[in-house]
């Protein structure tokens, strides 16, 4: 157990989460600005040549170059690391830069990577196409099947990789159990926690070695910029990650770090509201005759509902469902929506809907799509901050149009 505050017995010492979301990492300049200072600079100058030498040697504190670090980026890194209690963080230009760097910094030719098969399209490409080109052996398992993890890990593994809630089919994985199996096999665990956000689940608290985020999704949450973050121990950061990222250059722009800092300030308010709307939408969809399947961890019908209730502090902001009539009906639904926009992003203030089979998961082989339940009629909805009543009305008329086309064709 962590230390508890004497004034509030039972509560961990230190500021609460809502306070950390707003003030974590804040370092004011001598001007005392209210909002975080934006240090929009690529480099830094030195008083003397000897000082430059000392900073490059690491013997003098101070920034060197924004590919290595930048004061605005540091504020973002400290704020997000503080949410998971991670010792260290490196912020990246996108979520995929975070995923790739976290894996590539520790894998070498001949190493074995065991990953869950239910992955975001680009994660799937990194694992199955890009890393194997460098001699990394990749094995995919059904991430919800602990026996499958056990079987593959028994053959040895350097790294284990999975999405804690998968995109777009919302499989909820038993993170503590997978971490225990990976540790027993001597493997490092990299958890993609994008869909969970650090509000629902904190992989580092459960013993994962690395937790990765796309800042593009809920953290910005307002459609403005790309970004990502890699959370880990100080040792992993210094020994594995820094030597890789310093020289390969996936660094986050200071401007985007500033935007993401502002995003974190309202993250809790937005995610709570979006999750409430998602639950209402999921329950409403489950009763709709034109919908053949609804996937949302907050529904009793979700295969991992009990696990989600035990493990997560909420059920997430994304609802995935299948419309009757396959791709044509799904396209008619998307084209008929008047409020919800067609977009492959998610976690945004604006409600967004996508057809994974033809967009985010287009590059995944058909058989893999089928194995993870990405059928032609499947759509992924990310409710935004609009009123839930308006979204339900929009879905109602959209589903009527989706079914209407089918009826007319019959
Ligand atoms: C979007 C996403 C990423 C990649 O994030 P980008 O910021 O778009 O690069 C990685 N993992 C998951 C699960 C995602 O949904």
PDB file of C-alpha atoms and ligand atoms in Angstrom, residues 93-99 119-123 161 163-167 192-195 212-217 225-228 344-346 380, ligand 1:
ATOM      1  CA  UNK A  93       4.680  12.585 -32.412  1.00  0.00           C
ATOM      2  CA  UNK A  94       1.842  10.056 -32.703  1.00  0.00           C
ATOM      3  CA  UNK A  95       0.435   6.985 -31.018  1.00  0.00           C
ATOM      4  CA  UNK A  96       2.052   4.777 -33.645  1.00  0.00           C
ATOM      5  CA  UNK A  97       5.450   6.367 -32.986  1.00  0.00           C
ATOM      6  CA  UNK A  98       4.907   5.376 -29.334  1.00  0.00           C
ATOM      7  CA  UNK A  99       3.916   1.792 -30.214  1.00  0.00           C
ATOM      8  CA  UNK A 119      -5.169  -4.995 -32.865  1.00  0.00           C
ATOM      9  CA  UNK A 120      -5.656  -1.604 -34.448  1.00  0.00           C
ATOM     10  CA  UNK A 121      -4.751  -1.809 -38.170  1.00  0.00           C
ATOM     11  CA  UNK A 122      -1.403  -0.015 -37.865  1.00  0.00           C
ATOM     12  CA  UNK A 123      -0.418  -1.980 -34.734  1.00  0.00           C
ATOM     13  CA  UNK A 161       2.098  -6.742 -26.738  1.00  0.00           C
ATOM     14  CA  UNK A 163      -4.368  -3.500 -26.516  1.00  0.00           C
ATOM     15  CA  UNK A 164      -6.025  -3.440 -23.085  1.00  0.00           C
ATOM     16  CA  UNK A 165      -9.376  -2.794 -24.827  1.00  0.00           C
ATOM     17  CA  UNK A 166      -9.033  -3.674 -28.489  1.00  0.00           C
ATOM     18  CA  UNK A 167      -9.859  -1.450 -31.450  1.00  0.00           C
ATOM     19  CA  UNK A 192      -1.450  -0.202 -25.647  1.00  0.00           C
ATOM     20  CA  UNK A 193      -3.849   1.584 -23.299  1.00  0.00           C
ATOM     21  CA  UNK A 194      -5.409   3.974 -25.835  1.00  0.00           C
ATOM     22  CA  UNK A 195      -9.020   2.822 -25.482  1.00  0.00           C
ATOM     23  CA  UNK A 212       1.630   3.455 -24.519  1.00  0.00           C
ATOM     24  CA  UNK A 213      -0.877   6.102 -25.532  1.00  0.00           C
ATOM     25  CA  UNK A 214      -2.077   7.930 -28.584  1.00  0.00           C
ATOM     26  CA  UNK A 215      -2.535  11.533 -27.486  1.00  0.00           C
ATOM     27  CA  UNK A 216      -4.527  12.009 -30.683  1.00  0.00           C
ATOM     28  CA  UNK A 217      -7.549  10.233 -29.238  1.00  0.00           C
ATOM     29  CA  UNK A 225      -3.251  17.318 -33.240  1.00  0.00           C
ATOM     30  CA  UNK A 226      -1.427  14.006 -33.196  1.00  0.00           C
ATOM     31  CA  UNK A 227       0.665  12.857 -30.276  1.00  0.00           C
ATOM     32  CA  UNK A 228       1.661   9.892 -28.169  1.00  0.00           C
ATOM     33  CA  UNK A 344     -11.612   7.247 -38.432  1.00  0.00           C
ATOM     34  CA  UNK A 345     -10.608   9.226 -35.333  1.00  0.00           C
ATOM     35  CA  UNK A 346     -12.209   8.627 -31.920  1.00  0.00           C
ATOM     36  CA  UNK A 380     -17.445   1.788 -34.618  1.00  0.00           C
TER      37      UNK A 380
HETATM   38  C1  LIG B   1      -5.254   5.308 -32.869  1.00  0.00           C
HETATM   39  C2  LIG B   1      -4.564   4.207 -32.187  1.00  0.00           C
HETATM   40  C3  LIG B   1      -3.167   4.105 -32.202  1.00  0.00           C
HETATM   41  C4  LIG B   1      -2.303   5.066 -32.985  1.00  0.00           C
HETATM   42  O1  LIG B   1      -2.411   6.397 -32.614  1.00  0.00           O
HETATM   43  P1  LIG B   1      -2.045   7.591 -33.649  1.00  0.00           P
HETATM   44  O2  LIG B   1      -1.957   8.775 -32.761  1.00  0.00           O
HETATM   45  O3  LIG B   1      -3.168   7.654 -34.643  1.00  0.00           O
HETATM   46  O4  LIG B   1      -0.765   7.244 -34.294  1.00  0.00           O
HETATM   47  C5  LIG B   1      -2.588   3.050 -31.533  1.00  0.00           C
HETATM   48  N1  LIG B   1      -3.322   2.136 -30.873  1.00  0.00           N
HETATM   49  C6  LIG B   1      -4.673   2.206 -30.831  1.00  0.00           C
HETATM   50  C7  LIG B   1      -5.425   1.169 -30.083  1.00  0.00           C
HETATM   51  C8  LIG B   1      -5.333   3.233 -31.490  1.00  0.00           C
HETATM   52  O5  LIG B   1      -6.671   3.271 -31.464  1.00  0.00           O
END
